[in-house]
CSV table of N, CA and C in Angstrom, one decimal:
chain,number,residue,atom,x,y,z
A,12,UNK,N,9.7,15.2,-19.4
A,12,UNK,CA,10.2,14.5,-18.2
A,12,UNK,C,9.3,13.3,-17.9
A,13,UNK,N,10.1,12.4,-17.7
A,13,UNK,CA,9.0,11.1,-17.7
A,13,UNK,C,8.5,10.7,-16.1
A,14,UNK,N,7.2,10.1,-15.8
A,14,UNK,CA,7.2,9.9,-14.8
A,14,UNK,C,7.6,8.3,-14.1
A,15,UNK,N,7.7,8.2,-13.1
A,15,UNK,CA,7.9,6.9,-12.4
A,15,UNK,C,7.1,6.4,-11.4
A,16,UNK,N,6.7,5.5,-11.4
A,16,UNK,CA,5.7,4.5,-10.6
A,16,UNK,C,6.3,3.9,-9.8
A,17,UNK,N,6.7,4.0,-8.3
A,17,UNK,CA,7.0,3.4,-7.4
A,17,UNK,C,5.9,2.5,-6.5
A,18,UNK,N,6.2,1.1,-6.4
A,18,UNK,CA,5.6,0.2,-6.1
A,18,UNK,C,6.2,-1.1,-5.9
A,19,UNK,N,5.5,-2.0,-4.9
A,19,UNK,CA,6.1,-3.7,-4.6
A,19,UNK,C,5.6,-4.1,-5.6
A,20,UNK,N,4.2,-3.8,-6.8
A,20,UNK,CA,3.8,-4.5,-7.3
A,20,UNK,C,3.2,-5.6,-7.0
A,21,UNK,N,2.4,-5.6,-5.9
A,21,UNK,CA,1.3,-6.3,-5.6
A,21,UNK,C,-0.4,-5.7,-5.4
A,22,UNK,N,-1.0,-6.5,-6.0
A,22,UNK,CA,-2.2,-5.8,-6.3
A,22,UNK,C,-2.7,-5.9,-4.9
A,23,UNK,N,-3.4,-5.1,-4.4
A,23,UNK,CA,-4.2,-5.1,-2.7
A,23,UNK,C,-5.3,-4.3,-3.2
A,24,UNK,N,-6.1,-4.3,-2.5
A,24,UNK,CA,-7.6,-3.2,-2.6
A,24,UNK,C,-7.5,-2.6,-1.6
A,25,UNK,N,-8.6,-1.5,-1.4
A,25,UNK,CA,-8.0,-0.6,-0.4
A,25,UNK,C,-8.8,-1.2,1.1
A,26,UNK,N,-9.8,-1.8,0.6
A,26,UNK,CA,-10.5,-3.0,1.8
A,26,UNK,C,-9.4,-3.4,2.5
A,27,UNK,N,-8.6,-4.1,2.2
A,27,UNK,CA,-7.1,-5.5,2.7
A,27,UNK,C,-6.2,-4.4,3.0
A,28,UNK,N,-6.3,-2.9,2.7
A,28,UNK,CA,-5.4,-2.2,2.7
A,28,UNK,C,-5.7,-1.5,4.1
A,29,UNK,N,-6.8,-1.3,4.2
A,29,UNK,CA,-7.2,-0.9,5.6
A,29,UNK,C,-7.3,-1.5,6.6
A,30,UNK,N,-7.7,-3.2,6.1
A,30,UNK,CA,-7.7,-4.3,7.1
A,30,UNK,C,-6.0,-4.3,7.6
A,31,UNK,N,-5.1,-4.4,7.1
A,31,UNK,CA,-4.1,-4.6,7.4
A,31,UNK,C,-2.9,-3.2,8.2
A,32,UNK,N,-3.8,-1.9,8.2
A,32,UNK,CA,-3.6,-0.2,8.9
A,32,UNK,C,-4.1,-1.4,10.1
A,33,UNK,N,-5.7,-1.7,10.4
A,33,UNK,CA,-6.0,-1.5,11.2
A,33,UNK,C,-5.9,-2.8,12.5
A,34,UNK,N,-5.1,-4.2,11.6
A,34,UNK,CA,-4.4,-5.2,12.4
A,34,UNK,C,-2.8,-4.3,13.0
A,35,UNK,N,-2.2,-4.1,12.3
A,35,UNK,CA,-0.8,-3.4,12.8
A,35,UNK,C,-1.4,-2.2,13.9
A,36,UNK,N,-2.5,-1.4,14.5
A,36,UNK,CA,-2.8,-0.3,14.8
A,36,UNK,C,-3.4,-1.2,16.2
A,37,UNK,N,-3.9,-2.7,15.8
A,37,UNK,CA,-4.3,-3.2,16.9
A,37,UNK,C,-5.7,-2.7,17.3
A,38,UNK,N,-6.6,-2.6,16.4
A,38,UNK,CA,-7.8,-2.1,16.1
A,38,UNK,C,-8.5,-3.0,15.7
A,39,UNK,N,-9.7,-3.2,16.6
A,39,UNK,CA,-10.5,-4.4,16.3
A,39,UNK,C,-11.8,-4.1,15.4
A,40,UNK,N,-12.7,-4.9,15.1
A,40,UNK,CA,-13.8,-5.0,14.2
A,40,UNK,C,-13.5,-4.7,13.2
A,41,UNK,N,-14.1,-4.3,12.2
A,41,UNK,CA,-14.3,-4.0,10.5
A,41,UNK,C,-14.4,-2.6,9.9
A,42,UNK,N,-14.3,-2.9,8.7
A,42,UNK,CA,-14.1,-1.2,8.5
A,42,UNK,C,-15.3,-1.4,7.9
A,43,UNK,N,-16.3,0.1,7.9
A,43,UNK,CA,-17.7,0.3,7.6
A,43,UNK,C,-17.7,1.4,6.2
A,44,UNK,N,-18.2,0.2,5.0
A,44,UNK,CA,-18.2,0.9,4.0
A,44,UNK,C,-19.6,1.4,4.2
A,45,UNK,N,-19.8,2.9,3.8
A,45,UNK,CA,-20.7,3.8,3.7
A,45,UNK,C,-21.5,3.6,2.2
A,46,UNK,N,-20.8,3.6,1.4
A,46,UNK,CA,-21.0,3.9,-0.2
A,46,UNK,C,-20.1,3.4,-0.9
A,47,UNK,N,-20.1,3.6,-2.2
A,47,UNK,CA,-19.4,3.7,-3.4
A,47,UNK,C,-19.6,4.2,-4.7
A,48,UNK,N,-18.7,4.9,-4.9
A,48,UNK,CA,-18.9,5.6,-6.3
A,48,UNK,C,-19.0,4.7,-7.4
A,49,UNK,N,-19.6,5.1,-8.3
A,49,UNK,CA,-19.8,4.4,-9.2
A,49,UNK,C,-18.6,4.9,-10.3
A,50,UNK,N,-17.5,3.4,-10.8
A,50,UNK,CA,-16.9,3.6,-11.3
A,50,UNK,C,-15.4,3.4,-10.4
A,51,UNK,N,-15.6,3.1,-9.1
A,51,UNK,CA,-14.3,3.2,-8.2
A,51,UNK,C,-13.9,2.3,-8.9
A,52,UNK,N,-12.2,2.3,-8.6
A,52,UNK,CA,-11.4,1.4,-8.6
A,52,UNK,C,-11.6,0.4,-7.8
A,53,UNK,N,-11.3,-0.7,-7.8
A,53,UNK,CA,-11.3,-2.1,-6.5
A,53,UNK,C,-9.7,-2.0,-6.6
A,54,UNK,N,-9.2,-2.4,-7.6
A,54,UNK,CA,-7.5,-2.5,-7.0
A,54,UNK,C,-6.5,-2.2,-8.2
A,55,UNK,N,-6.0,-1.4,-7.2
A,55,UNK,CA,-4.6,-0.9,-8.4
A,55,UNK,C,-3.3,-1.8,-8.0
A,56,UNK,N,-2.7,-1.7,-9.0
A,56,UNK,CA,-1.2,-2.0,-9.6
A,56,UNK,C,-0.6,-0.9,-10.1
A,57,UNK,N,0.7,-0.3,-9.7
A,57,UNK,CA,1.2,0.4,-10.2
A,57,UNK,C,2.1,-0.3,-10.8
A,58,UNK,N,2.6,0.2,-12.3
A,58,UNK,CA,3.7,0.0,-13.2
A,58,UNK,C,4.6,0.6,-12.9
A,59,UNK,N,5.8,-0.4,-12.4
A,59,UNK,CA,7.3,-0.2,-12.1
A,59,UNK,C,8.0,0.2,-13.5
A,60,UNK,N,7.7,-0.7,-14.3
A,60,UNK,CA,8.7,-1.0,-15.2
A,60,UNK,C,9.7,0.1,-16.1
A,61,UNK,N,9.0,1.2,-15.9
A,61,UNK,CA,10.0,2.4,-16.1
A,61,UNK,C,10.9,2.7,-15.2
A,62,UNK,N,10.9,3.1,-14.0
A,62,UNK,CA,11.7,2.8,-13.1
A,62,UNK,C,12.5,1.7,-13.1
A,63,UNK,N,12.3,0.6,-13.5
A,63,UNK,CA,13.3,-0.5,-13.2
A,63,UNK,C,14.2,-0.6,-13.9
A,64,UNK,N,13.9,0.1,-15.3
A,64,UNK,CA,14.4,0.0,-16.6
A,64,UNK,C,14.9,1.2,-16.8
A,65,UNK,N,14.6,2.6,-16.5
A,65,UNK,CA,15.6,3.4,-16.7
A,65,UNK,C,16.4,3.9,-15.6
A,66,UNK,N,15.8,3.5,-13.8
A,66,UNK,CA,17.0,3.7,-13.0
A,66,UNK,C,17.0,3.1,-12.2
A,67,UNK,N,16.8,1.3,-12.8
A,67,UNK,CA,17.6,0.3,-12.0
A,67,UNK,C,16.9,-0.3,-10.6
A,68,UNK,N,15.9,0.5,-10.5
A,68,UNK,CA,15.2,0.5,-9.2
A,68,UNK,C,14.5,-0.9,-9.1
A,69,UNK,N,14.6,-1.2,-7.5
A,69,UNK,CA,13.6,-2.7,-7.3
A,69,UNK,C,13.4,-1.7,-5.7
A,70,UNK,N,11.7,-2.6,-5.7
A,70,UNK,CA,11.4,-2.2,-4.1
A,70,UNK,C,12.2,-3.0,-3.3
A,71,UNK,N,13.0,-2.4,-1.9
A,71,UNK,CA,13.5,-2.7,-1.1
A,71,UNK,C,12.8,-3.7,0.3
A,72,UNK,N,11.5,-3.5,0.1
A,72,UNK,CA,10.4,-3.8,1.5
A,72,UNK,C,9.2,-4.1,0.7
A,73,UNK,N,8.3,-5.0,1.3
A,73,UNK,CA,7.3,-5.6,1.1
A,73,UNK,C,6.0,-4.7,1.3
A,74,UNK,N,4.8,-4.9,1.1
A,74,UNK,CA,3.8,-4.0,2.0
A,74,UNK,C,3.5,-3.6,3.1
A,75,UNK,N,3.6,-5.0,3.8
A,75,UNK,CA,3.4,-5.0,5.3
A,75,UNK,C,4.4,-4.0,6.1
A,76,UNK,N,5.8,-3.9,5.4
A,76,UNK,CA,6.6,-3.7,6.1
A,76,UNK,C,6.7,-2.4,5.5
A,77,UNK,N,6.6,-1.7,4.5
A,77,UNK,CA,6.4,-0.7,3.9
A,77,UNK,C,5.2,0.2,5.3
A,78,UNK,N,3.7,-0.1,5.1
A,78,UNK,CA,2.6,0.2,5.8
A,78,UNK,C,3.2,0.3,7.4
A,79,UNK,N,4.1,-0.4,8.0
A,79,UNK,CA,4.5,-0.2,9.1
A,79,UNK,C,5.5,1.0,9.6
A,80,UNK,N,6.4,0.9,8.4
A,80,UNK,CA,7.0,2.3,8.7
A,80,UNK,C,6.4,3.3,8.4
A,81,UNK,N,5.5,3.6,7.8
A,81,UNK,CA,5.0,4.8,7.4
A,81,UNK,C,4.1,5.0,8.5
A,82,UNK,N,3.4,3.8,9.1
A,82,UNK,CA,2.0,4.4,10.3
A,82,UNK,C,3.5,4.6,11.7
A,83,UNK,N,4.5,4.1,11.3
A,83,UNK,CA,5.4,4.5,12.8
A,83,UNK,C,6.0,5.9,12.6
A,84,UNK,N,6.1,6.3,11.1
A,84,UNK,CA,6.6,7.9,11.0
A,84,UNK,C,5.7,8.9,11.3
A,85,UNK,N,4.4,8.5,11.1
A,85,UNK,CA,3.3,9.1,11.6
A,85,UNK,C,3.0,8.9,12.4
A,86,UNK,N,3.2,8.0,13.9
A,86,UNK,CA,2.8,8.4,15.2
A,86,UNK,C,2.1,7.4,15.2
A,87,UNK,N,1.1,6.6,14.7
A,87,UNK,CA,0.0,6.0,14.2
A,87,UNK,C,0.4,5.1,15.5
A,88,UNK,N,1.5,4.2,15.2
A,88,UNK,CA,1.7,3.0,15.8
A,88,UNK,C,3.3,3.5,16.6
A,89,UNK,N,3.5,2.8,17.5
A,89,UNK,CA,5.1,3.4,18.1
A,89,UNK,C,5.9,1.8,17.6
A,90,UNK,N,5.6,0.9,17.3
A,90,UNK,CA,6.8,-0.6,16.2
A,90,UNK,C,5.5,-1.6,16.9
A,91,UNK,N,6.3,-2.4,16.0
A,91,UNK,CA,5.4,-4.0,15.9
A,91,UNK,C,6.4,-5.0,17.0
């Protein structure tokens, strides 16, 4: 059974990824990195192309707007 990568396909790091939870949440200052492992990732890309290619799939929503519905299903935020 093969697997599928769902993604917009834009590279973000999880820095820009938090910075952008915590503009939509309306949360001021910075996020405080403690550490890092050695070996972390900085930024993923996930590979659509199996997906696109065997079922046609394209992302419907962008990140921003992706990250918004998800923090409004979870309570996080009540809309923008």
């Amino acid at each position: 059974v093969p697997a599928f990568n769902f993604s917009g396909g834009e590279p973000v790091t999880v820095l820009e990824l938090v910075r952008r939870m915590m503009r939509f949440a309306e949360v001021e200052g910075d996020p405080v990195i403690t550490g890092e492992r050695v070996g972390e990732i900085r930024t993923q890309v996930l590979d659509t192309a199996r997906a696109r290619t065997m079922l046609g799939w394209k992302p419907m929503y962008d990140l921003n707007t992706r990250l918004i519905h998800t923090m409004c299903d979870a309570g996080i935020i009540s809309s923008l």
